CSV table of C-alpha atoms and ligand atoms in Angstrom, one decimal:
chain,number,residue,atom,x,y,z
A,1,MET,CA,236.7,129.3,191.0
A,2,ARG,CA,240.1,129.5,192.5
A,3,VAL,CA,241.6,129.1,195.9
A,4,PHE,CA,244.3,131.4,197.3
A,5,LYS,CA,246.1,130.7,200.5
A,6,PHE,CA,247.9,133.4,202.5
A,7,GLY,CA,250.2,132.1,205.2
A,8,GLY,CA,251.3,133.6,208.5
A,9,ALA,CA,254.2,135.6,206.9
A,10,SER,CA,251.8,137.2,204.4
A,11,VAL,CA,249.7,138.7,207.2
A,12,LYS,CA,252.5,139.2,209.8
A,13,ASP,CA,251.9,143.0,210.2
A,14,ALA,CA,249.7,145.8,209.0
A,15,ALA,CA,251.8,146.4,205.9
A,16,ALA,CA,251.6,142.7,205.0
A,17,VAL,CA,247.8,142.8,205.3
A,18,ALA,CA,247.7,145.8,203.1
A,19,ASN,CA,249.8,143.9,200.6
A,20,VAL,CA,247.2,141.1,200.6
A,21,ALA,CA,244.6,143.6,199.5
A,22,SER,CA,246.9,144.8,196.6
A,23,VAL,CA,247.4,141.2,195.4
A,24,LEU,CA,243.7,140.5,195.5
A,25,LYS,CA,243.0,143.7,193.5
A,26,LYS,CA,244.8,142.1,190.6
A,27,PHE,CA,242.1,139.4,190.5
A,28,ALA,CA,239.0,141.6,190.5
A,29,GLY,CA,236.0,139.9,189.2
A,30,GLU,CA,237.2,136.4,189.8
A,31,LYS,CA,235.6,133.9,192.2
A,32,ILE,CA,238.1,133.1,194.9
A,33,ILE,CA,238.1,131.3,198.2
A,34,VAL,CA,240.8,133.0,200.3
A,35,VAL,CA,242.3,130.9,203.1
A,36,VAL,CA,244.3,132.8,205.7
A,37,SER,CA,246.6,131.6,208.5
A,38,ALA,CA,247.2,133.1,211.9
A,39,MET,CA,249.2,136.3,211.8
A,40,GLY,CA,253.0,135.9,212.0
A,41,LYS,CA,254.0,133.7,214.9
A,42,THR,CA,250.6,133.7,216.6
A,43,THR,CA,250.3,130.0,216.6
A,44,ASN,CA,253.5,129.6,218.5
A,45,GLY,CA,252.3,132.3,220.9
A,46,LEU,CA,249.0,130.5,221.5
A,47,GLU,CA,250.9,127.2,221.9
A,48,LYS,CA,252.8,128.9,224.7
A,49,VAL,CA,249.4,129.9,226.3
A,50,VAL,CA,248.3,126.3,226.2
A,51,GLN,CA,251.5,124.9,227.6
A,52,SER,CA,251.6,127.3,230.5
A,53,TYR,CA,248.0,126.7,231.3
A,54,TYR,CA,248.5,123.0,231.2
A,55,TYR,CA,251.9,122.6,232.7
A,56,LYS,CA,251.8,125.8,234.8
A,57,LYS,CA,255.2,126.7,233.3
A,58,CYS,CA,254.8,130.5,233.3
A,59,ASP,CA,252.1,133.1,233.6
A,60,THR,CA,249.3,132.1,231.3
A,61,GLN,CA,247.6,135.5,231.4
A,62,LYS,CA,250.8,137.1,230.4
A,63,ALA,CA,251.3,134.8,227.5
A,64,LEU,CA,247.8,135.5,226.3
A,65,GLU,CA,248.3,139.3,226.8
A,66,GLU,CA,251.2,139.1,224.5
A,67,VAL,CA,249.1,137.6,221.7
A,68,LYS,CA,246.3,140.2,222.3
A,69,ARG,CA,248.8,143.1,222.2
A,70,PHE,CA,250.3,141.9,219.0
A,71,HIS,CA,246.9,141.9,217.3
A,72,LEU,CA,245.8,145.1,218.8
A,73,ASN,CA,248.9,146.9,217.4
A,74,ILE,CA,248.1,145.6,214.0
A,75,MET,CA,244.4,146.6,214.3
A,76,ASN,CA,245.3,150.1,215.5
A,77,LEU,CA,247.3,150.6,212.3
A,78,LEU,CA,244.7,149.2,210.0
A,79,PHE,CA,241.5,150.7,211.6
A,80,ARG,CA,241.5,154.3,212.6
A,81,ASP,CA,238.0,154.2,213.9
A,82,THR,CA,238.2,152.8,217.4
A,83,ASP,CA,234.5,152.0,217.2
A,84,HIS,CA,235.1,149.6,214.3
A,85,SER,CA,233.1,146.4,214.8
A,86,VAL,CA,236.3,144.4,214.2
A,87,TYR,CA,237.5,145.3,217.7
A,88,ARG,CA,234.5,143.7,219.3
A,89,GLU,CA,234.6,140.6,217.1
A,90,VAL,CA,238.3,140.0,217.8
A,91,ASN,CA,237.7,140.6,221.5
A,92,ASN,CA,235.0,138.0,221.5
A,93,PHE,CA,237.5,135.3,220.5
A,94,PHE,CA,239.9,136.4,223.2
A,95,VAL,CA,237.1,136.1,225.7
A,96,GLU,CA,236.8,132.4,224.6
A,97,ALA,CA,240.5,131.9,225.4
A,98,ASP,CA,239.9,133.6,228.8
A,99,TRP,CA,237.1,131.2,229.6
A,100,VAL,CA,239.3,128.2,228.8
A,101,ILE,CA,242.2,129.3,231.0
A,102,GLU,CA,240.0,130.4,233.9
A,103,GLU,CA,238.5,126.9,234.0
A,104,GLU,CA,239.9,123.9,235.8
A,105,GLN,CA,241.7,121.5,233.5
A,106,ASN,CA,239.0,118.9,232.7
A,107,HIS,CA,239.9,118.0,229.1
A,108,GLY,CA,242.9,116.4,227.6
A,109,TYR,CA,245.9,118.5,226.4
A,110,ASN,CA,245.2,118.0,222.7
A,111,PHE,CA,241.5,119.0,223.1
A,112,THR,CA,242.5,122.2,225.0
A,113,TYR,CA,245.2,123.0,222.5
A,114,ASP,CA,242.8,123.0,219.6
A,115,GLN,CA,240.2,125.1,221.3
A,116,ILE,CA,242.8,127.8,222.1
A,117,VAL,CA,245.3,127.6,219.2
A,118,SER,CA,242.5,127.7,216.6
A,119,LEU,CA,241.7,131.2,217.7
A,120,GLY,CA,244.7,132.5,215.8
A,121,GLU,CA,243.1,131.8,212.5
A,122,LEU,CA,239.6,133.0,213.6
A,123,ILE,CA,241.1,136.3,214.7
A,124,SER,CA,243.4,136.8,211.7
A,125,THR,CA,240.5,136.2,209.2
A,126,LYS,CA,238.3,138.7,211.1
A,127,ILE,CA,240.9,141.3,210.8
A,128,VAL,CA,241.8,140.7,207.1
A,129,SER,CA,238.2,140.5,206.0
A,130,ALA,CA,237.3,143.7,207.8
A,131,TYR,CA,240.3,145.4,206.2
A,132,LEU,CA,239.5,144.2,202.7
A,133,ASN,CA,235.9,145.3,203.0
A,134,ASP,CA,237.1,148.7,204.2
A,135,GLU,CA,239.4,148.8,201.1
A,136,GLY,CA,236.4,148.2,198.8
A,137,ILE,CA,237.2,144.5,198.2
A,138,LYS,CA,233.9,143.0,199.1
A,139,CYS,CA,234.3,139.7,200.8
A,140,LYS,CA,232.4,137.3,202.9
A,141,TRP,CA,233.9,135.9,206.1
A,142,ILE,CA,232.9,132.4,206.9
A,143,ASP,CA,233.7,130.0,209.7
A,144,VAL,CA,235.5,127.0,208.0
A,145,ARG,CA,234.2,124.8,210.8
A,146,ASP,CA,230.8,124.9,209.0
A,147,CYS,CA,232.4,123.4,205.9
A,148,ILE,CA,235.3,121.1,207.0
A,149,ARG,CA,234.1,118.3,209.2
A,150,THR,CA,236.8,116.2,211.0
A,151,ASP,CA,236.8,113.3,213.4
A,152,ASN,CA,237.9,114.1,217.0
A,153,THR,CA,241.6,113.4,216.6
A,154,TYR,CA,242.6,116.6,218.2
A,155,ARG,CA,245.7,118.3,216.8
A,156,GLU,CA,245.6,116.0,213.7
A,157,GLY,CA,241.9,116.1,212.7
A,158,LYS,CA,241.1,113.6,210.0
A,159,VAL,CA,238.8,115.1,207.3
A,160,LEU,CA,235.4,113.4,206.9
A,161,TRP,CA,235.1,114.0,203.2
A,162,ASP,CA,231.5,113.1,202.5
A,163,GLU,CA,230.2,115.2,205.3
A,164,SER,CA,232.5,118.0,204.4
A,165,LEU,CA,231.3,117.9,200.8
A,166,ALA,CA,227.7,118.1,201.9
A,167,LEU,CA,228.5,121.1,204.2
A,168,ALA,CA,230.5,122.9,201.5
A,169,GLU,CA,227.7,122.5,199.0
A,170,GLN,CA,225.2,123.9,201.5
A,171,ASN,CA,227.2,126.6,203.3
A,172,LEU,CA,229.8,127.7,200.9
A,173,LYS,CA,228.8,127.2,197.3
A,174,PRO,CA,225.6,129.4,197.4
A,175,LEU,CA,227.6,132.4,198.7
A,176,PHE,CA,229.3,132.8,195.3
A,177,ASN,CA,226.0,133.9,193.9
A,178,GLU,CA,226.4,137.1,195.9
A,179,TYR,CA,230.2,137.4,196.6
A,180,ASN,CA,233.3,137.0,194.5
A,181,ILE,CA,235.6,136.5,197.5
A,182,ILE,CA,234.9,134.2,200.4
A,183,LEU,CA,237.4,134.5,203.1
A,184,THR,CA,238.0,131.7,205.7
A,185,GLN,CA,240.5,130.1,208.1
A,186,GLY,CA,243.2,127.7,207.3
A,187,PHE,CA,244.3,124.9,209.7
A,188,ILE,CA,241.1,124.3,211.5
A,189,GLY,CA,238.0,122.1,211.3
A,190,GLY,CA,234.9,121.2,213.4
A,191,THR,CA,233.6,117.9,214.8
A,192,SER,CA,230.0,116.8,214.7
A,193,GLU,CA,229.7,117.9,218.3
A,194,ASN,CA,230.8,121.4,217.3
A,195,TYR,CA,234.2,121.3,218.9
A,196,THR,CA,237.2,122.7,217.1
A,197,THR,CA,240.0,120.6,215.7
A,198,THR,CA,243.3,121.6,214.1
A,199,LEU,CA,244.8,119.7,211.1
A,200,GLY,CA,248.4,119.7,212.2
A,201,ARG,CA,251.0,122.5,212.3
A,202,GLU,CA,251.3,124.4,209.1
A,203,GLY,CA,248.0,122.9,208.0
A,204,SER,CA,246.6,125.9,206.1
A,205,ASP,CA,248.0,124.7,202.8
A,206,TYR,CA,246.1,121.5,203.4
A,207,THR,CA,242.9,123.5,204.1
A,208,ALA,CA,243.3,125.2,200.7
A,209,ALA,CA,243.6,121.8,199.0
A,210,ILE,CA,240.6,120.4,200.9
A,211,LEU,CA,238.4,123.3,199.8
A,212,ALA,CA,239.7,123.2,196.3
A,213,HIS,CA,238.9,119.5,196.2
A,214,LEU,CA,235.4,119.9,197.7
A,215,MET,CA,234.5,122.8,195.4
A,216,ASP,CA,236.2,121.6,192.2
A,217,ALA,CA,238.4,124.6,192.0
A,218,THR,CA,240.4,125.3,188.8
A,219,ASP,CA,243.6,125.9,190.7
A,220,VAL,CA,245.2,126.7,194.0
A,221,THR,CA,247.8,129.4,194.7
A,222,ILE,CA,249.9,129.5,197.8
A,223,TRP,CA,251.3,133.0,198.2
A,224,LYS,CA,254.6,133.0,200.0
A,225,ASP,CA,257.6,135.1,200.9
A,226,VAL,CA,259.8,133.1,198.5
A,227,SER,CA,259.6,133.2,194.7
A,228,GLY,CA,258.3,129.6,194.4
A,229,VAL,CA,259.4,126.1,195.3
A,230,LEU,CA,263.2,126.2,195.7
A,231,ASN,CA,265.5,123.2,195.5
A,232,ALA,CA,266.8,124.0,198.9
A,233,ASP,CA,266.1,126.1,201.9
A,234,PRO,CA,267.9,129.4,201.3
A,235,LYS,CA,268.7,129.7,205.0
A,236,PHE,CA,271.0,126.7,204.6
A,237,TYR,CA,272.1,126.7,201.0
A,238,LYS,CA,273.1,130.0,199.4
A,239,ASP,CA,272.7,128.7,195.9
A,240,ALA,CA,269.1,127.7,196.2
A,241,GLN,CA,267.3,127.8,192.8
A,242,LYS,CA,263.6,128.1,192.0
A,243,LEU,CA,262.0,125.2,190.3
A,244,GLU,CA,259.7,126.2,187.4
A,245,GLN,CA,257.5,123.2,187.5
A,246,LEU,CA,257.2,120.0,189.6
A,247,SER,CA,255.2,116.9,189.2
A,248,TYR,CA,252.8,116.0,192.0
A,249,LEU,CA,255.1,113.1,192.7
A,250,ASP,CA,258.2,115.2,193.2
A,251,ALA,CA,256.3,117.7,195.2
A,252,ILE,CA,254.9,115.0,197.6
A,253,GLU,CA,258.3,113.4,197.9
A,254,LEU,CA,260.0,116.8,198.7
A,255,ALA,CA,257.3,117.7,201.2
A,256,TYR,CA,257.4,114.2,202.8
A,257,TYR,CA,261.1,114.5,203.4
A,258,GLY,CA,260.7,117.8,205.1
A,259,ALA,CA,260.8,120.6,202.6
A,260,THR,CA,258.8,123.2,204.4
A,261,VAL,CA,257.5,124.9,201.3
A,262,ILE,CA,254.2,122.9,201.1
A,263,HIS,CA,252.5,120.9,203.8
A,264,PRO,CA,252.8,117.2,202.8
A,265,LYS,CA,249.1,116.5,203.0
A,266,THR,CA,248.3,119.2,200.4
A,267,ILE,CA,249.1,117.3,197.2
A,268,LYS,CA,246.8,114.3,197.4
A,269,PRO,CA,243.4,116.2,197.4
A,270,LEU,CA,244.7,118.2,194.4
A,271,GLU,CA,246.2,115.3,192.5
A,272,ASN,CA,243.0,113.3,192.9
A,273,LYS,CA,241.1,116.0,191.0
A,274,ASN,CA,243.9,117.1,188.8
A,275,ILE,CA,243.9,120.7,190.2
A,276,SER,CA,247.2,122.6,189.6
A,277,LEU,CA,249.0,124.2,192.5
A,278,TYR,CA,250.9,127.5,192.1
A,279,VAL,CA,253.4,128.7,194.6
A,280,LYS,CA,254.0,132.4,194.1
A,281,SER,CA,255.6,135.3,195.8
A,282,PHE,CA,253.3,137.8,197.5
A,283,VAL,CA,255.9,140.5,197.1
A,284,ASN,CA,256.2,139.9,193.4
A,285,ALA,CA,252.7,138.8,192.5
A,286,ASP,CA,253.2,139.0,188.7
A,287,ALA,CA,256.2,136.6,188.6
A,288,ALA,CA,255.6,133.1,187.4
A,289,GLY,CA,256.4,131.2,190.6
A,290,THR,CA,256.3,127.4,190.5
A,291,VAL,CA,253.5,125.2,189.1
A,292,ILE,CA,252.8,121.7,190.4
A,293,LYS,CA,250.7,119.6,188.2
A,294,THR,CA,250.3,116.2,186.6
A,295,ASN,CA,252.6,114.6,184.1
A,296,VAL,CA,255.4,117.2,184.0
A,297,GLN,CA,259.0,116.5,184.3
A,298,THR,CA,260.4,118.5,187.2
A,299,LYS,CA,262.4,121.2,185.6
A,300,PRO,CA,265.2,121.9,185.8
A,301,LEU,CA,266.2,118.4,187.0
A,302,ILE,CA,268.5,119.6,189.7
A,303,PRO,CA,269.1,118.1,193.1
A,304,SER,CA,266.8,119.2,195.8
A,305,PHE,CA,268.1,119.4,199.3
A,306,ILE,CA,266.1,119.0,202.5
A,307,PHE,CA,267.8,119.8,205.7
A,308,LYS,CA,266.2,119.0,209.1
A,309,THR,CA,267.9,119.9,212.3
A,310,ASN,CA,267.0,118.9,215.8
A,311,GLN,CA,266.9,115.2,215.0
A,312,VAL,CA,267.1,112.3,217.4
A,313,LEU,CA,268.3,108.8,216.3
A,314,ILE,CA,266.8,106.2,218.6
A,315,SER,CA,268.4,102.7,218.4
A,316,ILE,CA,266.3,99.9,219.8
A,317,SER,CA,267.6,96.4,220.5
A,318,ALA,CA,266.4,93.4,222.4
A,319,LYS,CA,267.6,93.2,226.0
A,320,ASP,CA,268.9,89.6,225.5
A,321,PHE,CA,270.8,90.1,222.3
A,322,SER,CA,268.1,88.4,220.2
A,323,PHE,CA,267.0,89.4,216.7
A,324,ILE,CA,264.5,92.2,216.2
A,325,SER,CA,261.6,90.1,214.8
A,326,GLU,CA,258.5,91.1,213.0
A,327,ASP,CA,256.6,90.9,216.4
A,328,ASN,CA,259.1,93.4,217.9
A,329,LEU,CA,258.7,95.7,214.9
A,330,SER,CA,255.0,95.8,215.2
A,331,ASN,CA,255.3,96.5,218.9
A,332,ILE,CA,257.9,99.2,218.2
A,333,PHE,CA,255.8,100.9,215.5
A,334,GLY,CA,252.8,100.8,217.8
A,335,ALA,CA,254.7,102.7,220.4
A,336,PHE,CA,255.7,105.4,217.9
A,337,ALA,CA,252.1,105.7,216.7
A,338,LYS,CA,250.7,105.9,220.2
A,339,ALA,CA,253.2,108.6,221.1
A,340,GLY,CA,252.2,110.5,218.0
A,341,VAL,CA,255.9,110.6,216.8
A,342,LYS,CA,256.4,110.6,213.1
A,343,ILE,CA,259.2,108.6,211.7
A,344,ASN,CA,261.6,110.3,209.3
A,345,LEU,CA,263.9,107.4,208.5
A,346,THR,CA,264.4,103.8,209.7
A,347,GLN,CA,267.3,101.4,209.4
A,348,ASN,CA,267.6,97.8,210.7
A,349,SER,CA,270.4,95.4,211.4
A,350,ALA,CA,270.3,91.9,212.9
A,351,ILE,CA,269.9,93.0,216.5
A,352,SER,CA,268.9,96.7,216.3
A,353,PHE,CA,266.4,98.9,214.8
A,354,SER,CA,267.2,102.6,214.4
A,355,VAL,CA,264.7,105.4,213.9
A,356,CYS,CA,265.3,109.1,213.2
A,357,VAL,CA,262.6,111.5,214.4
A,358,ASP,CA,262.1,115.2,215.1
A,359,ASP,CA,263.0,116.0,218.7
A,360,ASP,CA,260.1,117.1,220.9
A,361,GLU,CA,260.6,117.9,224.6
A,362,PHE,CA,257.4,116.1,225.6
A,363,LYS,CA,256.8,113.3,223.1
A,364,ILE,CA,260.3,111.9,222.9
A,365,PRO,CA,261.0,111.3,226.6
A,366,ALA,CA,257.6,109.6,226.9
A,367,LEU,CA,258.3,107.4,223.9
A,368,ILE,CA,261.7,106.4,225.2
A,369,GLU,CA,260.4,105.5,228.6
A,370,GLN,CA,257.7,103.3,226.9
A,371,LEU,CA,260.3,101.5,224.7
A,372,GLN,CA,262.6,101.0,227.6
A,373,LYS,CA,260.1,98.7,229.2
A,374,ASP,CA,260.8,96.0,226.6
A,375,TYR,CA,264.0,97.0,224.9
A,376,LYS,CA,267.5,98.4,225.3
A,377,VAL,CA,267.3,101.9,224.0
A,378,LEU,CA,270.1,104.2,223.0
A,379,TYR,CA,269.7,107.6,221.5
A,380,ASN,CA,271.7,110.5,220.0
A,381,LYS,CA,270.3,114.0,219.9
A,382,GLU,CA,271.1,117.2,218.0
A,383,LEU,CA,271.6,115.5,214.7
A,384,GLN,CA,270.8,116.6,211.2
A,385,LEU,CA,268.9,114.7,208.6
A,386,HIS,CA,269.8,115.6,205.0
A,387,THR,CA,267.8,114.3,202.1
A,388,VAL,CA,268.8,114.8,198.5
A,389,ARG,CA,266.5,114.1,195.7
A,390,HIS,CA,268.0,113.7,192.2
A,391,TYR,CA,271.5,113.5,193.6
A,392,TYR,CA,274.9,113.3,192.1
A,393,PRO,CA,278.1,112.0,193.8
A,394,SER,CA,279.4,115.5,194.0
A,395,THR,CA,276.3,116.8,195.8
A,396,ILE,CA,276.7,114.1,198.4
A,397,GLU,CA,280.3,115.0,199.0
A,398,SER,CA,279.3,118.6,199.6
A,399,ILE,CA,276.7,117.6,202.2
A,400,THR,CA,278.7,115.1,204.2
A,401,ALA,CA,282.0,117.1,204.3
A,402,GLY,CA,283.1,117.8,207.8
A,403,LYS,CA,280.4,115.6,209.3
A,404,GLU,CA,280.1,112.2,210.9
A,405,ILE,CA,277.7,109.9,209.1
A,406,LEU,CA,275.5,108.0,211.5
A,407,VAL,CA,273.2,106.5,209.0
A,408,GLU,CA,273.3,106.5,205.2
A,409,GLN,CA,270.7,105.3,202.7
A,410,ARG,CA,270.4,105.6,199.0
A,411,SER,CA,267.7,104.7,196.5
A,412,ARG,CA,267.7,105.5,192.8
A,413,HIS,CA,266.4,109.0,193.3
A,414,THR,CA,266.9,109.8,196.9
A,415,ALA,CA,269.8,109.8,199.3
A,416,GLN,CA,269.5,110.4,203.0
A,417,PHE,CA,272.0,110.9,205.7
A,418,VAL,CA,271.8,111.3,209.5
A,419,LEU,CA,274.8,113.5,210.3
A,420,ARG,CA,276.6,115.1,213.2
A,421,ASP,CA,279.0,118.0,213.1
A,422,ILE,CA,282.5,116.6,213.8
A,423,PHE,CA,283.9,119.6,215.6
A,424,LYS,CA,281.4,119.9,218.3
B,501,LIG,N1,248.9,128.9,211.8
B,501,LIG,C1,249.2,127.4,211.7
B,501,LIG,C2,250.6,127.2,212.0
B,501,LIG,O1,251.4,128.1,212.1
B,501,LIG,C3,248.8,126.9,210.4
B,501,LIG,C4,249.6,127.5,209.2
B,501,LIG,O2,250.2,128.5,209.3
B,501,LIG,O3,249.5,126.8,208.1
B,501,LIG,O4,251.0,126.0,212.2
B,502,MG,MG1,252.2,129.4,209.8
């Protein structure tokens, strides 16, 4: 049994959905779990709904209407029959969103976020599964919340592996007696109280890995709009090259430093069961792509570049010019953990401790306010974080040219720079 994952870009419009069908036709007769993300930028659209509901920023109904219209347009192209049951099924999910936003706010932001944002995947899978069945590709839609159990850490659900295994054995495995293709949602899980959680943005890759782990799949394929794992983001580096193969270790390092090609949590469940991961192009499904597996030397051994914009460098020092001690550090890390801010890089000197993080209009001001209670806090915004794995001196020169270096760190394999454009 294999696991395929189709991300938002692979189902962004009617033509893309039709393309998913043509990819799947190449694998007729194979047993496949197909994991699908929300269509196109739906998750961002639903995030807007939650934000406007919660912070009364703009018209919540209007934000939701936009998401509805986007899906309706796609459905109108895919399903000629206006009585098709898919219209009712999709509408039922939108009704759930209506209920939430008509209610008074009596849950936390993260809880509300998960109940609304998860609808993107539920809706997309209903549409894709109806289309595939119409096209003669028989498949069974299942609700992944019946297979992946998480704790109630909303927006970052932690998988409860033993319970999920029991659920998958019971609710997923037997279906393969009747179906070759089981189609389900990425990104979401369910708690023991039947509430919905999400696994973190871009979490559908992780879902594919979880299901592969639970079901002992032979391999996982992530179908993308690029030819495989590239050594750099082609948006920023015109000479980006495809890597033919990667070790789990290199893949996890690249993902950890911010390469967006695979979600960082994806590798561990696969590595633990030695399941290979293919990254392939959904526009050129027969091409080799990249394979990530155990014990391979990443080939070719060329530098990989990871470029993150919108970074903030926060420098924290004691108010009385004393050293940053271990006690301070534990207090500081605690504040980051509590604010849910992930640390991209740290650097310390005698009296200050600097941390580079992704900017976030809500989390960062709250974190800074918290830190300012005990420390002197300075910060710089609009910075870039460059990470180079397998670097050479010349690669570093090309990255830092024309930039001011605020922080520089090098280990044997990896160099990192926090940079700012000089002519700004
Ligand atoms: N739809 C979710 C997101 O955009 C999950 C995913 O695409 O992997 O974050
Ligand atoms: Mg996505």
